[in-house]
Tab-separated table of C-alpha atoms in Angstrom:
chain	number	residue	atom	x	y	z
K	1	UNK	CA	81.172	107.224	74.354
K	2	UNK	CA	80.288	106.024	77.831
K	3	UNK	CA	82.450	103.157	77.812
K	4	UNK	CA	81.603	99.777	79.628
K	5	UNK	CA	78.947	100.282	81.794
K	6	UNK	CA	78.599	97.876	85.006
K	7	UNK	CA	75.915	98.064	87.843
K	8	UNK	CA	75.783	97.648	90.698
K	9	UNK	CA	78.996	98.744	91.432
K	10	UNK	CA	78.634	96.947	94.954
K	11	UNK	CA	76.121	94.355	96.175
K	12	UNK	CA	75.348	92.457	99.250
K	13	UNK	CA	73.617	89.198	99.378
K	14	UNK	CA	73.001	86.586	102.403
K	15	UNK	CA	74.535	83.488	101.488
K	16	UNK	CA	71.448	81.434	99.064
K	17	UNK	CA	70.071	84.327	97.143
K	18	UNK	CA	70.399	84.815	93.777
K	19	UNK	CA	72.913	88.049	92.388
K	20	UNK	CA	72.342	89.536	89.281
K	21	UNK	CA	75.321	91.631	87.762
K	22	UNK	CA	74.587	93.838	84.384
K	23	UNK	CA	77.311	94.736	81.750
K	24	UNK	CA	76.580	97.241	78.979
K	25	UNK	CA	79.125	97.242	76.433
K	26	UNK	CA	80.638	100.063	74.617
K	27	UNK	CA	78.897	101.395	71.818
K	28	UNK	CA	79.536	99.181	68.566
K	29	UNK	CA	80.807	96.362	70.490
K	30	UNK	CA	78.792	92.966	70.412
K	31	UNK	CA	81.405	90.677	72.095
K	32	UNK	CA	81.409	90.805	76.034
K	33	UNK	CA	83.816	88.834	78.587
K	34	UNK	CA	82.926	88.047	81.914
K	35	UNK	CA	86.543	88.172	84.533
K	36	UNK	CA	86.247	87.546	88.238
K	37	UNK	CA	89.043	88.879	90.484
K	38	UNK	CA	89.698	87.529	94.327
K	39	UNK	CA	91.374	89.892	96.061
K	40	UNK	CA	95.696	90.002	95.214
K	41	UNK	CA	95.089	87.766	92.510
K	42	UNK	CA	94.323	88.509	88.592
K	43	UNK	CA	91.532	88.327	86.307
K	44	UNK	CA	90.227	84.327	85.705
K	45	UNK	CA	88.114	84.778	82.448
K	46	UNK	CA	84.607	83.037	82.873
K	47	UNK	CA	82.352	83.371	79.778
K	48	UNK	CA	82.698	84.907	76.220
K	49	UNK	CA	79.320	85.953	74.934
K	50	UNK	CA	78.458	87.523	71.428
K	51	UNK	CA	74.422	89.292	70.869
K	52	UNK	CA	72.559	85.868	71.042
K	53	UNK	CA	75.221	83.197	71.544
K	54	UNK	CA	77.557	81.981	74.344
K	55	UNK	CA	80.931	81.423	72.512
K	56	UNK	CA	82.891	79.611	75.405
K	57	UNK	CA	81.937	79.092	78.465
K	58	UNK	CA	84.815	77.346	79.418
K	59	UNK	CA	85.931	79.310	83.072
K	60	UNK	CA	82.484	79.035	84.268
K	61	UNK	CA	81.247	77.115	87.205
K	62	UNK	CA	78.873	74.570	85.884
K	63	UNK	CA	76.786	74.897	88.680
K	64	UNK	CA	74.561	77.819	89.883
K	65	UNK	CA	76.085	80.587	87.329
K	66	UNK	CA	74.708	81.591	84.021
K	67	UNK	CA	75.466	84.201	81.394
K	68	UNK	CA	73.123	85.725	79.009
K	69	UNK	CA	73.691	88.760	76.349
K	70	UNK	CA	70.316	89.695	74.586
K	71	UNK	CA	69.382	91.070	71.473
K	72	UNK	CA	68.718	94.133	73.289
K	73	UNK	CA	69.553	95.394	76.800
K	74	UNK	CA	73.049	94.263	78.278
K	75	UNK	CA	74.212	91.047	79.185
K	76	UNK	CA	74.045	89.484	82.932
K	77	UNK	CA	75.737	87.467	84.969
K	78	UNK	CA	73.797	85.559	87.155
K	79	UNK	CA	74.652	83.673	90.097
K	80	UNK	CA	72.431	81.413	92.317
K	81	UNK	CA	71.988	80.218	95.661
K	82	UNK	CA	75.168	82.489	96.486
K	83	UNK	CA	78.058	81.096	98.923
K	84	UNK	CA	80.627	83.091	100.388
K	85	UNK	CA	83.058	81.829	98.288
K	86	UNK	CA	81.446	84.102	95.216
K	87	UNK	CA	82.775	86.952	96.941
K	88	UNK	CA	84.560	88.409	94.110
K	89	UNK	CA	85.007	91.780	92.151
K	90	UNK	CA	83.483	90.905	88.441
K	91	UNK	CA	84.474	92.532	85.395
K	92	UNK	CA	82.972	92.813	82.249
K	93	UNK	CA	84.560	93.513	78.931
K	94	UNK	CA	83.802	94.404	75.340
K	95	UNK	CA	85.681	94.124	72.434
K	96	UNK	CA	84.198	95.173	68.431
K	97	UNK	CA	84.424	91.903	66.507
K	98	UNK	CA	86.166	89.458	69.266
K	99	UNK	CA	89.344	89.118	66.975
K	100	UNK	CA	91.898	87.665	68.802
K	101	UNK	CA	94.209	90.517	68.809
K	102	UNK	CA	92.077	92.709	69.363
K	103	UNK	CA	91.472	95.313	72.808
K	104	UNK	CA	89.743	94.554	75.753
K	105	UNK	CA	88.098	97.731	77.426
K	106	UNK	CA	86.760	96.533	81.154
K	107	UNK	CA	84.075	98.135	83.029
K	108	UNK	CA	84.690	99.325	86.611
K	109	UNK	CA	83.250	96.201	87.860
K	110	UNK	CA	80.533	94.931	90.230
K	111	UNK	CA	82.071	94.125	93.796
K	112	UNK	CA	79.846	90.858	95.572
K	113	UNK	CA	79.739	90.674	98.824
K	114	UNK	CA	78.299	87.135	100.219
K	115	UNK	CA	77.438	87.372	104.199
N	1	UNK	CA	95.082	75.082	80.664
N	2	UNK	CA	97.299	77.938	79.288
N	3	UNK	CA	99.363	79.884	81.529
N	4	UNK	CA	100.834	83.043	81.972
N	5	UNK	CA	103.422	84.051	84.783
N	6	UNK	CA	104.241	86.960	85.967
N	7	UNK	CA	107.619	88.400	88.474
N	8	UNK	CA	107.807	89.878	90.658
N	9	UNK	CA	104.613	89.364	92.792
N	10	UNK	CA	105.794	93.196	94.442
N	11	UNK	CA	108.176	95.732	93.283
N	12	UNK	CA	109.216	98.679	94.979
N	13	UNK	CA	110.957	101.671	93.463
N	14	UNK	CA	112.407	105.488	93.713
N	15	UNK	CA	110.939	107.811	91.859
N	16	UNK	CA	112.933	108.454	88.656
N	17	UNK	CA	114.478	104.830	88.944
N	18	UNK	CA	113.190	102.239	86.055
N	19	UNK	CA	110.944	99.467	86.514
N	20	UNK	CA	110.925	96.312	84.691
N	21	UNK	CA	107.993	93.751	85.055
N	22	UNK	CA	108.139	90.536	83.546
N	23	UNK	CA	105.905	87.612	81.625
N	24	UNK	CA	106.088	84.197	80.095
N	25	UNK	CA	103.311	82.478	78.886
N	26	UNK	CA	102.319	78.980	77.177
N	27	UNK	CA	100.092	79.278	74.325
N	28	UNK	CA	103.247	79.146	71.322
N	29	UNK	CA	100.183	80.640	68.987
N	30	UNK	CA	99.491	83.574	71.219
N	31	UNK	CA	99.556	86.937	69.250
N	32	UNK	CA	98.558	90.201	71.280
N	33	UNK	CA	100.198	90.491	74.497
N	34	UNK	CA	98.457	93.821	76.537
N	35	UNK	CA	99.270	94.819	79.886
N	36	UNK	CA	96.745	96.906	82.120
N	37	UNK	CA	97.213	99.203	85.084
N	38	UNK	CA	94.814	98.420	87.762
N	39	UNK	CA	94.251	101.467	90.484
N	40	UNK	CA	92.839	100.338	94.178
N	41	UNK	CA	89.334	99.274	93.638
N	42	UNK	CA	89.179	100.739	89.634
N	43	UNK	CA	89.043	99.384	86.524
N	44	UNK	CA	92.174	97.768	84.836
N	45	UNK	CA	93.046	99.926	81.885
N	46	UNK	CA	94.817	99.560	79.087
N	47	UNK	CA	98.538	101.087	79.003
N	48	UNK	CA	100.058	99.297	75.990
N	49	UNK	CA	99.925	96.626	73.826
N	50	UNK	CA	101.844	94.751	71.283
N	51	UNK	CA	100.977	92.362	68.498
N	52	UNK	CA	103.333	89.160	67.980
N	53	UNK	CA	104.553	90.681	64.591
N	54	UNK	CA	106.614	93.273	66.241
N	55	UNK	CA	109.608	93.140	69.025
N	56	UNK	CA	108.795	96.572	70.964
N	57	UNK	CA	106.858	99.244	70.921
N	58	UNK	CA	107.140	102.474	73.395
N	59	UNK	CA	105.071	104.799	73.966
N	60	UNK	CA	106.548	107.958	75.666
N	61	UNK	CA	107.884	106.613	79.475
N	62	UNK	CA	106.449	102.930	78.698
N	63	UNK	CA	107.715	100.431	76.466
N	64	UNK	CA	107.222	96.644	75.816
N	65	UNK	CA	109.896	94.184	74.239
N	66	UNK	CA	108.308	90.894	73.047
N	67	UNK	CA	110.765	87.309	72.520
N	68	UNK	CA	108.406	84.947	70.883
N	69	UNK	CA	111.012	82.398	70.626
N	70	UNK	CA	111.444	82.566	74.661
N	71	UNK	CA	107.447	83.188	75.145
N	72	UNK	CA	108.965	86.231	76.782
N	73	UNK	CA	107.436	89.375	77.059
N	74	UNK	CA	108.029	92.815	79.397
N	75	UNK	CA	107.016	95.881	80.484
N	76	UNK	CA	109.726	98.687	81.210
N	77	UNK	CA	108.415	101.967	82.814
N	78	UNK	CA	111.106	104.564	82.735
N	79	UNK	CA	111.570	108.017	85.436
N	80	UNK	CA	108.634	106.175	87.648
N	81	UNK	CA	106.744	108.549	89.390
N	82	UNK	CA	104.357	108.195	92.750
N	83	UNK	CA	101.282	108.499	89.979
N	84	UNK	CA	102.841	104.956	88.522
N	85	UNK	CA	101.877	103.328	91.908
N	86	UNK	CA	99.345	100.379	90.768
N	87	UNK	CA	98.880	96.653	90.148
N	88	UNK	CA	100.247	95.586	86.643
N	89	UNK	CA	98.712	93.080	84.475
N	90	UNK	CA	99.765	91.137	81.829
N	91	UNK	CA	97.977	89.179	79.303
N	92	UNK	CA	98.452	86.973	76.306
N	93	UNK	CA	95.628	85.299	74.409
N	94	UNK	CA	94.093	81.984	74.758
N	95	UNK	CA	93.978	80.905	71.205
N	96	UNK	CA	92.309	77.304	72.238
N	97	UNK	CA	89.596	79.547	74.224
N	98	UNK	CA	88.269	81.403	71.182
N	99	UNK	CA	90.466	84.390	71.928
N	100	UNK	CA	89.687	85.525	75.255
N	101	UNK	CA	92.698	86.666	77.571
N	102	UNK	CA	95.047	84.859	80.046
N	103	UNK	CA	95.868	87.428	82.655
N	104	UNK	CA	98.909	87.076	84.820
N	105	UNK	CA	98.631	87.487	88.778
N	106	UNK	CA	99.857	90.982	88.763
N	107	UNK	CA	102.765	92.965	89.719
N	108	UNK	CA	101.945	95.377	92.720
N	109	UNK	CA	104.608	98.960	92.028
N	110	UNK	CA	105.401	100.983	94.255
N	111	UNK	CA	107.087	104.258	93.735
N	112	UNK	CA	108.440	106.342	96.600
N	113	UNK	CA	108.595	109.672	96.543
C-alpha cells in the first residue's frame, strides 16, 4: 500500500498562472481532504471531496480555486491566476468511508511557491 | 467557526523529562480527537487517537486523557527522547463541516540531548 500519493512535491509559478496539485488516495479510500499549511501555523481544511461529488467546500476561497475528484485518476486542486499569497504547503488526505471518527492519513504534500 | 486551541505555542525539554501538550476545542458534539507528529518539511502522521467514548488511551511512551465535560483533551509523552523533536498537532472534528478536522496551531518540542 503506497499510501497518499501527492505530486509535485514542489512547484514554482510566476504570480497569474494557473497551479495544478494532484492527490491520489490510498487504496480503498474514496473520501479526500484538501489542508493548506502557512508556514508555523496548522492545517486550515479547504474542501472535502468523495468519487464524483464535492461534500463541503466550506474553507475554500470562492475565487480562483477549484477541487475536482474523478471517477478515475486522482483528485486536483487547482488554483488560478496565482498570487503570492497562495504560497502554501498543501496536503491531501484520505479517509475509507469519511465517518466522522474515522483516520486521516495525509500525503507528504505539494509545497507552492508564488514569485 | 469551530475552534481548537492549543498550549504551548513551544516547549522545550530534557531528554527523559515528560512532556505534556494541551487542547480545548468548541464543537460540544466532537467525537475523535487525533494528534499528529509533523517532522520539518514531512508529512503529519498519525501518533494516537482517541474516540469521545473513552477517557485515555496509551500506547507504550504516549498517552492521551480526554475531559469531554471541560472540552479538554492532552497529549503526555513520557522519557522524551531527541527522536521526539517535532511539531504536534491536535485535532477534533467539525461535526457542522461534514466531519472534516479542526487542527490546532501546533506545539513545536524540543528535546535536548
Amino acid at each position: 500500500n503506497a499510501g497518499v500519493m501527492q505530486n509535485p512535491r514542489h512547484l514554482v509559478r510566476r504570480r497569474g498562472q494557473e497551479a495544478r496539485l494532484r492527490c491520489s488516495p490510498m487504496k480503498g479510500h474514496s473520501h479526500v481532504y484538501w489542508y493548506r499549511q502557512l508556514p508555523e501555523e496548522g492545517l486550515k481544511f479547504m474542501v472535502y471531496l468523495q468519487k464524483e461529488n464535492i461534500i463541503d467546500e466550506s474553507g475554500m476561497p470562492k475565487e480562483r480555486f477549484s477541487a475536482e475528484f474523478p471517477k478515475e485518476g486522482p483528485s486536483i486542486l487547482r488554483i488560478q491566476q496565482v498570487v503570492r499569497g497562495d504560497s502554501a504547503a498543501y496536503f491531501c488526505a484520505s479517509s475509507p468511508q469519511g465517518r466522522t471518527n474515522e483516520k486521516l492519513f495525509f500525503g507528504s504534500g505539494t509545497q507552492l511557491s508564488v514569485l | 467557526g469551530e475552534n481548537v486551541e492549543q498550549h504551548p505555542s513551544t516547549l522545550s525539554v530534557q531528554e527523559g523529562d515528560s512532556a505534556v501538550i494541551k487542547c480545548t476545542y468548541s464543537d460540544s458534539a466532537s467525537n475523535y480527537f487525533p494528534w499528529y507528529k509533523q517532522e520539518l518539511g514531512k508529512r503529519p502522521q498519525l501518533i494516537i487517537d482517541i474516540r469521545s467514548n473513552v477517557g485515555e488511551k496509551k500506547d507504550q511512551r504516549i498517552a492521551v486523557t480526554l475531559n469531554k465535560t471541560a472540552k479538554h483533551f492532552s497529549l503526555h509523552i513520557t522519557e522524551t527522547q531527541p527522536e521526539d523533536s517535532a511539531v504536534y498537532f491536535c485535532a477534533a472534528t467539525n461535526t457542522r463541516g461534514q466531519g472534516n478536522l479542526i487542527f490546532g496551531k501546533g506545539t513545536k518540542l524540543s528535546v535536548k540531548p
